[in-house]
PDB file of C-alpha atoms and ligand atoms in Angstrom:
ATOM      1  CA  MET A 243      76.578 -57.983 144.990  1.00 42.00           C
ATOM      2  CA  LEU A 244      73.940 -56.846 148.064  1.00 41.00           C
ATOM      3  CA  LEU A 245      76.205 -53.065 148.110  1.00 40.00           C
ATOM      4  CA  LEU A 246      75.178 -53.178 145.013  1.00 41.00           C
ATOM      5  CA  LYS A 247      71.189 -53.758 144.857  1.00 41.00           C
ATOM      6  CA  TRP A 248      71.547 -51.382 148.126  1.00 39.00           C
ATOM      7  CA  GLY A 249      72.825 -48.133 146.133  1.00 40.00           C
ATOM      8  CA  LEU A 250      70.879 -49.282 142.946  1.00 38.00           C
ATOM      9  CA  ARG A 251      67.574 -48.870 145.416  1.00 40.00           C
ATOM     10  CA  ALA A 252      69.434 -45.268 146.659  1.00 40.00           C
ATOM     11  CA  VAL A 253      68.972 -44.104 142.981  1.00 38.00           C
ATOM     12  CA  GLN A 254      66.276 -45.274 142.394  1.00 43.00           C
ATOM     13  CA  LYS A 255      63.883 -43.882 145.599  1.00 42.00           C
ATOM     14  CA  ALA A 256      65.965 -40.564 145.126  1.00 42.00           C
ATOM     15  CA  ALA A 257      64.582 -40.758 140.892  1.00 43.00           C
ATOM     16  CA  HIS A 258      61.162 -41.325 142.097  1.00 44.00           C
ATOM     17  CA  ARG A 259      61.104 -38.557 144.672  1.00 44.00           C
ATOM     18  CA  SER A 260      61.880 -35.815 141.480  1.00 46.00           C
ATOM     19  CA  PRO A 261      61.209 -35.821 138.114  1.00 50.00           C
ATOM     20  CA  ARG A 262      64.395 -36.852 136.341  1.00 49.00           C
ATOM     21  CA  HIS A 263      65.508 -39.784 134.061  1.00 49.00           C
ATOM     22  CA  CYS A 264      64.710 -43.053 136.306  1.00 45.00           C
ATOM     23  CA  CYS A 265      67.973 -45.055 136.287  1.00 40.00           C
ATOM     24  CA  TYR A 266      66.725 -48.654 135.669  1.00 44.00           C
ATOM     25  CA  CYS A 267      65.269 -47.300 131.839  1.00 46.00           C
ATOM     26  CA  THR A 268      66.476 -43.988 130.856  1.00 51.00           C
ATOM     27  CA  ALA A 269      62.976 -43.322 128.726  1.00 85.00           C
ATOM     28  CA  VAL A 270      60.732 -42.849 131.199  1.00 92.00           C
ATOM     29  CA  MET A 271      60.745 -40.099 134.324  1.00 96.00           C
ATOM     30  CA  ALA A 272      59.052 -41.124 137.853  1.00 97.00           C
ATOM     31  CA  GLY A 273      58.133 -38.777 140.739  1.00 97.00           C
ATOM     32  CA  LYS A 274      55.523 -36.699 142.961  1.00 98.00           C
ATOM     33  CA  LYS A 275      53.530 -34.202 142.224  1.00 98.00           C
ATOM     34  CA  SER A 276      51.445 -32.770 145.328  1.00 98.00           C
ATOM     35  CA  VAL A 277      47.687 -33.180 143.990  1.00 98.00           C
ATOM     36  CA  ASN A 278      44.626 -32.657 145.907  1.00 98.00           C
ATOM     37  CA  GLY A 279      46.651 -32.790 149.587  1.00 98.00           C
ATOM     38  CA  VAL A 280      47.924 -35.879 148.839  1.00 98.00           C
ATOM     39  CA  GLU A 281      51.268 -37.083 146.489  1.00 98.00           C
ATOM     40  CA  LEU A 282      50.596 -38.931 143.508  1.00 98.00           C
ATOM     41  CA  TYR A 283      53.439 -40.934 141.957  1.00 98.00           C
ATOM     42  CA  TYR A 284      53.456 -40.912 138.361  1.00 98.00           C
ATOM     43  CA  GLN A 285      55.463 -41.971 134.941  1.00 98.00           C
ATOM     44  CA  GLN A 286      56.164 -39.714 131.999  1.00 98.00           C
ATOM     45  CA  THR A 287      57.815 -40.535 128.919  1.00 98.00           C
ATOM     46  CA  GLY A 288      57.851 -39.374 125.141  1.00 97.00           C
ATOM     47  CA  GLU A 289      58.345 -35.813 123.730  1.00 96.00           C
ATOM     48  CA  GLY A 290      55.102 -35.653 121.276  1.00 97.00           C
ATOM     49  CA  ASP A 291      52.926 -32.652 121.701  1.00 97.00           C
ATOM     50  CA  HIS A 292      49.650 -34.966 122.157  1.00 98.00           C
ATOM     51  CA  ALA A 293      49.552 -35.888 125.670  1.00 98.00           C
ATOM     52  CA  VAL A 294      47.913 -39.326 126.465  1.00 98.00           C
ATOM     53  CA  LEU A 295      47.060 -40.167 130.640  1.00 99.00           C
ATOM     54  CA  LEU A 296      47.036 -44.287 131.461  1.00 99.00           C
ATOM     55  CA  MET A 297      44.249 -44.544 134.281  1.00 99.00           C
ATOM     56  CA  PRO A 298      44.922 -48.238 135.720  1.00 98.00           C
ATOM     57  CA  GLY A 299      42.466 -50.732 137.226  1.00 98.00           C
ATOM     58  CA  ALA A 300      41.164 -51.120 140.899  1.00 98.00           C
ATOM     59  CA  LEU A 301      44.692 -51.563 142.724  1.00 98.00           C
ATOM     60  CA  GLY A 302      46.264 -50.798 140.021  1.00 97.00           C
ATOM     61  CA  SER A 303      49.023 -48.825 138.708  1.00 97.00           C
ATOM     62  CA  GLY A 304      51.310 -47.528 136.280  1.00 97.00           C
ATOM     63  CA  GLU A 305      53.872 -50.244 136.303  1.00 94.00           C
ATOM     64  CA  THR A 306      51.787 -53.174 137.339  1.00 93.00           C
ATOM     65  CA  ASP A 307      48.990 -52.678 134.373  1.00 96.00           C
ATOM     66  CA  PHE A 308      50.402 -50.115 131.044  1.00 98.00           C
ATOM     67  CA  GLY A 309      53.909 -51.683 130.655  1.00 97.00           C
ATOM     68  CA  PRO A 310      53.494 -52.388 127.140  1.00 98.00           C
ATOM     69  CA  GLN A 311      51.917 -48.933 126.080  1.00 98.00           C
ATOM     70  CA  LEU A 312      54.791 -46.806 128.729  1.00 98.00           C
ATOM     71  CA  LYS A 313      57.073 -48.696 126.154  1.00 97.00           C
ATOM     72  CA  GLY A 314      55.365 -49.295 122.606  1.00 97.00           C
ATOM     73  CA  LEU A 315      52.864 -46.000 122.306  1.00 98.00           C
ATOM     74  CA  ASP A 316      54.700 -43.693 120.043  1.00 97.00           C
ATOM     75  CA  LYS A 317      57.148 -41.312 121.818  1.00 97.00           C
ATOM     76  CA  LYS A 318      57.932 -38.823 118.920  1.00 97.00           C
ATOM     77  CA  ARG A 319      53.982 -38.568 118.434  1.00 98.00           C
ATOM     78  CA  PHE A 320      52.667 -38.982 122.006  1.00 98.00           C
ATOM     79  CA  THR A 321      53.917 -37.516 125.924  1.00 98.00           C
ATOM     80  CA  VAL A 322      52.370 -40.708 128.026  1.00 98.00           C
ATOM     81  CA  VAL A 323      51.457 -40.013 131.666  1.00 98.00           C
ATOM     82  CA  ALA A 324      50.534 -43.193 133.800  1.00 98.00           C
ATOM     83  CA  PHE A 325      49.267 -42.243 137.391  1.00 98.00           C
ATOM     84  CA  ASP A 326      48.812 -44.546 140.401  1.00 98.00           C
ATOM     85  CA  PRO A 327      45.671 -43.811 142.238  1.00 98.00           C
ATOM     86  CA  ARG A 328      46.010 -42.515 145.511  1.00 98.00           C
ATOM     87  CA  GLY A 329      46.074 -45.708 148.153  1.00 98.00           C
ATOM     88  CA  TYR A 330      47.400 -47.729 145.069  1.00 98.00           C
ATOM     89  CA  GLY A 331      50.805 -48.508 143.671  1.00 98.00           C
ATOM     90  CA  LYS A 332      53.280 -46.046 144.834  1.00 98.00           C
ATOM     91  CA  SER A 333      50.775 -43.338 146.201  1.00 98.00           C
ATOM     92  CA  ARG A 334      50.882 -44.269 149.643  1.00 98.00           C
ATOM     93  CA  PRO A 335      50.269 -43.053 151.757  1.00 97.00           C
ATOM     94  CA  PRO A 336      47.577 -42.416 152.086  1.00 98.00           C
ATOM     95  CA  ALA A 337      45.835 -46.298 152.989  1.00 97.00           C
ATOM     96  CA  ARG A 338      43.077 -46.291 150.421  1.00 98.00           C
ATOM     97  CA  ASP A 339      39.613 -46.048 150.973  1.00 98.00           C
ATOM     98  CA  PHE A 340      36.500 -46.144 149.238  1.00 98.00           C
ATOM     99  CA  PRO A 341      33.807 -43.836 150.320  1.00 98.00           C
ATOM    100  CA  PRO A 342      30.851 -43.400 147.562  1.00 98.00           C
ATOM    101  CA  ASP A 343      32.467 -40.843 145.687  1.00 98.00           C
ATOM    102  CA  PHE A 344      35.678 -42.681 145.322  1.00 98.00           C
ATOM    103  CA  PHE A 345      35.550 -42.981 141.112  1.00 99.00           C
ATOM    104  CA  HIS A 346      35.169 -39.511 141.202  1.00 98.00           C
ATOM    105  CA  ARG A 347      37.330 -38.888 143.573  1.00 98.00           C
ATOM    106  CA  ASP A 348      40.271 -40.442 141.438  1.00 99.00           C
ATOM    107  CA  ALA A 349      38.789 -38.440 138.307  1.00 99.00           C
ATOM    108  CA  ARG A 350      39.438 -35.183 140.237  1.00 98.00           C
ATOM    109  CA  ASP A 351      42.979 -36.500 140.765  1.00 99.00           C
ATOM    110  CA  ALA A 352      43.624 -37.115 137.302  1.00 99.00           C
ATOM    111  CA  LEU A 353      42.342 -33.859 136.041  1.00 99.00           C
ATOM    112  CA  LYS A 354      44.042 -31.772 138.488  1.00 98.00           C
ATOM    113  CA  LEU A 355      47.668 -33.849 137.956  1.00 98.00           C
ATOM    114  CA  MET A 356      47.085 -33.414 134.497  1.00 98.00           C
ATOM    115  CA  GLN A 357      46.986 -29.936 135.176  1.00 98.00           C
ATOM    116  CA  THR A 358      50.063 -29.138 137.474  1.00 98.00           C
ATOM    117  CA  LEU A 359      52.201 -31.229 134.890  1.00 98.00           C
ATOM    118  CA  GLY A 360      51.342 -28.780 132.445  1.00 98.00           C
ATOM    119  CA  PHE A 361      48.685 -30.416 129.900  1.00 98.00           C
ATOM    120  CA  GLY A 362      45.608 -28.373 129.342  1.00 97.00           C
ATOM    121  CA  ARG A 363      44.441 -30.527 126.861  1.00 98.00           C
ATOM    122  CA  PHE A 364      45.530 -34.581 126.701  1.00 99.00           C
ATOM    123  CA  SER A 365      43.304 -38.151 125.903  1.00 99.00           C
ATOM    124  CA  LEU A 366      42.742 -40.185 128.364  1.00 99.00           C
ATOM    125  CA  LEU A 367      43.750 -44.442 128.141  1.00 99.00           C
ATOM    126  CA  GLY A 368      41.383 -45.849 131.105  1.00 99.00           C
ATOM    127  CA  TRP A 369      41.534 -49.748 131.488  1.00 98.00           C
ATOM    128  CA  SER A 370      38.508 -51.084 133.753  1.00 98.00           C
ATOM    129  CA  ASP A 371      38.137 -49.031 136.963  1.00 98.00           C
ATOM    130  CA  GLY A 372      40.624 -46.654 135.305  1.00 99.00           C
ATOM    131  CA  GLY A 373      38.188 -46.626 132.440  1.00 99.00           C
ATOM    132  CA  ILE A 374      35.101 -45.530 134.930  1.00 99.00           C
ATOM    133  CA  THR A 375      37.424 -43.096 136.625  1.00 99.00           C
ATOM    134  CA  ALA A 376      37.874 -41.570 132.471  1.00 99.00           C
ATOM    135  CA  LEU A 377      34.427 -41.819 131.953  1.00 99.00           C
ATOM    136  CA  ILE A 378      33.946 -39.129 134.865  1.00 99.00           C
ATOM    137  CA  ALA A 379      36.891 -37.417 134.009  1.00 99.00           C
ATOM    138  CA  ALA A 380      35.813 -36.993 130.404  1.00 99.00           C
ATOM    139  CA  ALA A 381      31.796 -35.879 131.810  1.00 98.00           C
ATOM    140  CA  LEU A 382      33.554 -33.387 134.380  1.00 98.00           C
ATOM    141  CA  SER A 383      35.473 -31.234 131.730  1.00 98.00           C
ATOM    142  CA  PRO A 384      35.293 -31.593 128.468  1.00 98.00           C
ATOM    143  CA  ALA A 385      37.203 -28.168 127.099  1.00 98.00           C
ATOM    144  CA  SER A 386      40.465 -30.082 128.667  1.00 98.00           C
ATOM    145  CA  MET A 387      39.612 -33.462 126.490  1.00 98.00           C
ATOM    146  CA  ARG A 388      41.109 -34.458 123.437  1.00 98.00           C
ATOM    147  CA  LYS A 389      39.455 -38.329 122.875  1.00 99.00           C
ATOM    148  CA  MET A 390      38.940 -41.305 125.617  1.00 99.00           C
ATOM    149  CA  VAL A 391      39.472 -44.973 124.996  1.00 99.00           C
ATOM    150  CA  VAL A 392      38.319 -47.026 127.529  1.00 99.00           C
ATOM    151  CA  TRP A 393      38.204 -51.191 127.736  1.00 98.00           C
ATOM    152  CA  GLY A 394      36.484 -53.473 130.413  1.00 98.00           C
ATOM    153  CA  SER A 395      34.641 -51.000 131.805  1.00 98.00           C
ATOM    154  CA  ASN A 396      31.169 -50.512 132.780  1.00 98.00           C
ATOM    155  CA  ALA A 397      29.036 -47.289 134.031  1.00 99.00           C
ATOM    156  CA  TYR A 398      26.508 -49.721 136.252  1.00 98.00           C
ATOM    157  CA  VAL A 399      26.327 -52.658 138.488  1.00 98.00           C
ATOM    158  CA  SER A 400      23.881 -55.056 137.870  1.00 98.00           C
ATOM    159  CA  GLN A 401      22.986 -58.527 139.908  1.00 97.00           C
ATOM    160  CA  GLU A 402      25.136 -60.478 137.668  1.00 97.00           C
ATOM    161  CA  ASP A 403      28.043 -57.996 138.226  1.00 98.00           C
ATOM    162  CA  LEU A 404      27.853 -58.230 142.073  1.00 97.00           C
ATOM    163  CA  ASP A 405      27.652 -62.498 141.911  1.00 97.00           C
ATOM    164  CA  ILE A 406      30.935 -61.822 139.346  1.00 96.00           C
ATOM    165  CA  TYR A 407      32.633 -59.548 141.954  1.00 95.00           C
ATOM    166  CA  ASN A 408      31.445 -61.604 145.135  1.00 94.00           C
ATOM    167  CA  SER A 409      33.639 -64.561 143.397  1.00 95.00           C
ATOM    168  CA  VAL A 410      36.852 -62.641 142.829  1.00 95.00           C
ATOM    169  CA  ARG A 411      36.268 -61.507 146.699  1.00 96.00           C
ATOM    170  CA  ASP A 412      38.466 -64.119 148.163  1.00 96.00           C
ATOM    171  CA  VAL A 413      42.439 -63.572 147.103  1.00 96.00           C
ATOM    172  CA  SER A 414      43.747 -66.717 147.998  1.00 95.00           C
ATOM    173  CA  ARG A 415      41.313 -68.517 145.044  1.00 93.00           C
ATOM    174  CA  TRP A 416      43.029 -66.403 142.184  1.00 93.00           C
ATOM    175  CA  SER A 417      45.717 -67.549 140.068  1.00 90.00           C
ATOM    176  CA  GLU A 418      49.697 -67.254 140.464  1.00 92.00           C
ATOM    177  CA  ARG A 419      49.698 -65.291 138.105  1.00 86.00           C
ATOM    178  CA  MET A 420      47.191 -62.518 138.741  1.00 87.00           C
ATOM    179  CA  ARG A 421      48.054 -62.718 142.563  1.00 94.00           C
ATOM    180  CA  ARG A 422      51.347 -62.020 142.387  1.00 93.00           C
ATOM    181  CA  PRO A 423      52.261 -58.671 140.884  1.00 91.00           C
ATOM    182  CA  MET A 424      49.515 -57.346 143.355  1.00 95.00           C
ATOM    183  CA  GLU A 425      51.009 -59.370 146.855  1.00 96.00           C
ATOM    184  CA  GLU A 426      55.142 -58.001 145.346  1.00 95.00           C
ATOM    185  CA  MET A 427      53.457 -54.564 145.306  1.00 95.00           C
ATOM    186  CA  TYR A 428      51.434 -54.597 148.731  1.00 97.00           C
ATOM    187  CA  GLY A 429      52.496 -57.205 150.468  1.00 97.00           C
ATOM    188  CA  ALA A 430      49.511 -60.249 150.957  1.00 97.00           C
ATOM    189  CA  GLU A 431      47.929 -58.172 153.756  1.00 97.00           C
ATOM    190  CA  TYR A 432      46.951 -55.206 152.462  1.00 97.00           C
ATOM    191  CA  PHE A 433      45.697 -56.773 148.852  1.00 97.00           C
ATOM    192  CA  LYS A 434      43.680 -58.876 150.887  1.00 97.00           C
ATOM    193  CA  ASN A 435      41.872 -56.278 152.924  1.00 97.00           C
ATOM    194  CA  THR A 436      42.017 -53.636 149.903  1.00 98.00           C
ATOM    195  CA  TRP A 437      40.274 -55.797 147.519  1.00 98.00           C
ATOM    196  CA  SER A 438      37.819 -56.715 150.071  1.00 97.00           C
ATOM    197  CA  ALA A 439      37.140 -53.175 150.554  1.00 98.00           C
ATOM    198  CA  TRP A 440      37.318 -53.012 146.645  1.00 98.00           C
ATOM    199  CA  VAL A 441      34.274 -54.983 146.287  1.00 98.00           C
ATOM    200  CA  ASP A 442      32.452 -53.392 149.142  1.00 98.00           C
ATOM    201  CA  GLY A 443      32.834 -50.271 147.796  1.00 98.00           C
ATOM    202  CA  ILE A 444      32.178 -50.980 144.086  1.00 98.00           C
ATOM    203  CA  SER A 445      28.673 -53.225 145.466  1.00 97.00           C
ATOM    204  CA  GLN A 446      28.018 -49.324 146.922  1.00 97.00           C
ATOM    205  CA  PHE A 447      26.318 -48.951 143.498  1.00 98.00           C
ATOM    206  CA  THR A 448      23.566 -51.420 143.571  1.00 97.00           C
ATOM    207  CA  GLN A 449      21.882 -48.651 145.906  1.00 97.00           C
ATOM    208  CA  ASN A 450      21.493 -46.268 142.818  1.00 98.00           C
ATOM    209  CA  PRO A 451      18.581 -46.408 140.212  1.00 98.00           C
ATOM    210  CA  GLN A 452      19.854 -48.676 137.781  1.00 98.00           C
ATOM    211  CA  GLY A 453      23.449 -49.801 139.909  1.00 98.00           C
ATOM    212  CA  SER A 454      24.827 -46.344 138.497  1.00 98.00           C
ATOM    213  CA  ILE A 455      28.043 -45.351 139.328  1.00 98.00           C
ATOM    214  CA  CYS A 456      28.366 -43.006 136.338  1.00 98.00           C
ATOM    215  CA  LEU A 457      25.457 -43.646 133.547  1.00 98.00           C
ATOM    216  CA  GLU A 458      23.847 -39.996 134.220  1.00 98.00           C
ATOM    217  CA  LEU A 459      26.878 -38.378 132.937  1.00 98.00           C
ATOM    218  CA  LEU A 460      27.771 -39.957 129.954  1.00 98.00           C
ATOM    219  CA  PRO A 461      26.119 -38.163 127.865  1.00 98.00           C
ATOM    220  CA  GLN A 462      27.955 -34.989 128.915  1.00 98.00           C
ATOM    221  CA  VAL A 463      30.796 -36.693 127.504  1.00 98.00           C
ATOM    222  CA  SER A 464      31.392 -34.841 124.206  1.00 98.00           C
ATOM    223  CA  CYS A 465      35.184 -36.300 123.011  1.00 98.00           C
ATOM    224  CA  PRO A 466      35.609 -39.075 120.242  1.00 99.00           C
ATOM    225  CA  THR A 467      35.737 -41.992 122.553  1.00 99.00           C
ATOM    226  CA  LEU A 468      36.844 -45.902 121.601  1.00 99.00           C
ATOM    227  CA  VAL A 469      34.816 -48.363 123.640  1.00 99.00           C
ATOM    228  CA  VAL A 470      37.154 -51.110 123.599  1.00 99.00           C
ATOM    229  CA  HIS A 471      35.761 -55.227 124.267  1.00 98.00           C
ATOM    230  CA  GLY A 472      37.118 -58.388 124.758  1.00 98.00           C
ATOM    231  CA  GLN A 473      34.842 -60.860 123.832  1.00 98.00           C
ATOM    232  CA  LYS A 474      36.320 -63.461 125.566  1.00 98.00           C
ATOM    233  CA  ASP A 475      36.212 -61.240 129.034  1.00 97.00           C
ATOM    234  CA  PRO A 476      35.070 -63.068 131.919  1.00 96.00           C
ATOM    235  CA  MET A 477      34.610 -60.070 134.071  1.00 96.00           C
ATOM    236  CA  VAL A 478      32.819 -57.635 131.916  1.00 98.00           C
ATOM    237  CA  PRO A 479      29.933 -58.814 130.401  1.00 98.00           C
ATOM    238  CA  SER A 480      29.424 -57.354 126.988  1.00 98.00           C
ATOM    239  CA  PHE A 481      25.438 -55.292 128.059  1.00 98.00           C
ATOM    240  CA  HIS A 482      28.750 -52.628 129.236  1.00 98.00           C
ATOM    241  CA  PRO A 483      30.960 -52.107 126.515  1.00 98.00           C
ATOM    242  CA  GLN A 484      26.988 -52.073 124.878  1.00 98.00           C
ATOM    243  CA  ALA A 485      25.259 -49.670 127.573  1.00 98.00           C
ATOM    244  CA  LEU A 486      28.362 -47.237 127.285  1.00 99.00           C
ATOM    245  CA  LEU A 487      27.418 -47.219 123.126  1.00 98.00           C
ATOM    246  CA  ARG A 488      24.172 -46.249 123.735  1.00 98.00           C
ATOM    247  CA  HIS A 489      24.985 -43.387 126.117  1.00 98.00           C
ATOM    248  CA  ILE A 490      28.046 -41.494 125.383  1.00 98.00           C
ATOM    249  CA  PRO A 491      26.625 -39.579 122.248  1.00 97.00           C
ATOM    250  CA  ASN A 492      30.193 -39.880 119.923  1.00 96.00           C
ATOM    251  CA  ALA A 493      31.598 -43.356 120.745  1.00 98.00           C
ATOM    252  CA  ARG A 494      32.003 -46.206 118.857  1.00 98.00           C
ATOM    253  CA  LEU A 495      33.222 -49.533 119.738  1.00 98.00           C
ATOM    254  CA  HIS A 496      35.743 -51.614 118.608  1.00 98.00           C
ATOM    255  CA  GLU A 497      35.493 -55.866 119.850  1.00 98.00           C
ATOM    256  CA  MET A 498      38.557 -58.575 119.917  1.00 98.00           C
ATOM    257  CA  ALA A 499      37.482 -62.080 118.852  1.00 98.00           C
ATOM    258  CA  GLU A 500      40.493 -62.962 121.197  1.00 98.00           C
ATOM    259  CA  GLY A 501      40.900 -60.642 124.187  1.00 98.00           C
ATOM    260  CA  LYS A 502      40.148 -61.289 127.129  1.00 97.00           C
ATOM    261  CA  HIS A 503      39.957 -58.249 130.470  1.00 96.00           C
ATOM    262  CA  ASN A 504      43.806 -57.904 130.141  1.00 95.00           C
ATOM    263  CA  LEU A 505      43.215 -57.606 126.197  1.00 98.00           C
ATOM    264  CA  HIS A 506      46.219 -54.746 126.475  1.00 98.00           C
ATOM    265  CA  LEU A 507      49.050 -56.877 127.870  1.00 97.00           C
ATOM    266  CA  ARG A 508      47.900 -59.820 126.546  1.00 97.00           C
ATOM    267  CA  PHE A 509      47.496 -58.608 122.609  1.00 98.00           C
ATOM    268  CA  ALA A 510      49.443 -55.151 123.071  1.00 98.00           C
ATOM    269  CA  ASP A 511      51.155 -54.617 119.802  1.00 98.00           C
ATOM    270  CA  ASP A 512      47.194 -55.014 118.120  1.00 98.00           C
ATOM    271  CA  PHE A 513      45.859 -53.053 121.397  1.00 98.00           C
ATOM    272  CA  ASN A 514      48.649 -49.846 120.516  1.00 98.00           C
ATOM    273  CA  ARG A 515      48.381 -49.189 116.987  1.00 98.00           C
ATOM    274  CA  LEU A 516      44.598 -49.217 117.515  1.00 98.00           C
ATOM    275  CA  VAL A 517      45.099 -46.779 120.244  1.00 98.00           C
ATOM    276  CA  GLN A 518      47.435 -44.369 117.695  1.00 98.00           C
ATOM    277  CA  ASP A 519      45.427 -45.362 114.749  1.00 98.00           C
ATOM    278  CA  PHE A 520      42.392 -43.878 116.701  1.00 98.00           C
ATOM    279  CA  LEU A 521      44.146 -40.731 118.650  1.00 98.00           C
ATOM    280  CA  LEU A 522      45.832 -40.071 115.495  1.00 98.00           C
ATOM    281  CA  GLU A 523      42.894 -39.516 112.911  1.00 97.00           C
TER     282      GLU A 523
HETATM  283  N1  LIG B   8      36.568 -53.629 137.617  1.00 64.85           N
HETATM  284  C1  LIG B   8      38.426 -54.148 137.856  1.00 64.85           C
HETATM  285  C2  LIG B   8      39.395 -53.419 137.758  1.00 64.85           C
HETATM  286  O1  LIG B   8      39.334 -51.973 138.046  1.00 64.85           O
HETATM  287  C3  LIG B   8      38.127 -55.632 137.375  1.00 64.85           C
HETATM  288  C4  LIG B   8      37.080 -56.382 137.709  1.00 64.85           C
HETATM  289  C5  LIG B   8      35.924 -56.438 137.244  1.00 64.85           C
HETATM  290  C6  LIG B   8      37.363 -57.288 138.970  1.00 64.85           C
HETATM  291  C7  LIG B   8      34.761 -56.924 137.215  1.00 64.85           C
HETATM  292  C8  LIG B   8      35.834 -58.280 139.336  1.00 64.85           C
HETATM  293  O2  LIG B   8      34.193 -58.808 138.929  1.00 64.85           O
HETATM  294  C9  LIG B   8      35.245 -58.148 138.397  1.00 64.85           C
HETATM  295  N2  LIG B   8      40.724 -54.403 137.208  1.00 64.85           N
END
């Protein structure tokens, strides 16, 4: 049994070094690409001519954040790519840090990765921090955008947000269900320290006028944009999706009455349908 496990690990490792089919799931390819001086890990599935990039949340990865999307989005219509931002998931090393431009750095990495993979125009699906990165990428490179969906995201940091961040800084107070996948991915120590560094990192934005992360860039987003909001999201107050709607020229809002922060996982079928309908419109 142990031998079998080792064998399987070796094959999985090999599969992740070069972009070929993953042994444990024939439909998903995985690999690494050298992008802006780092090796970025990505997964890719589907053969449709509409390319979509999935952008995970803070400390997130394709594996932890987008299982139901990698599995459930229509593979005939879409080519779905999920990437692990530098310092997150399997895009390590480097260890993650949070300089003042960390969202911009992720945005540049995401754009460059898609270019490297050969996608000239594509859509972005960004969750939470990944949504912030998506907004910045869409503003920086309007010509490469088809459409964008963001949910659980904010373009600025208010005092109320700071209070929420500080209330979740101590990961020992997180529920087992939220903490375990992160500890499995990172080990307890890296997770605890990196999460705390993230809280400091996102708190830096309060020094900007209006606490802006990317408010001033939003008018440059020209692609059709769907903002999804879970009305029961305890992490992101509803003034955030409202601000996105006010500042993005071509945006509309879809609210999910029962949705919390992880609405795309909890209500995956509804979410996937909503997103596909929007992308195909
Ligand atoms: N932005 C975080 C993410 O990307 C989620 C989060 C939102 C965490 C608000 C804390 O107060 C918070 N997953």
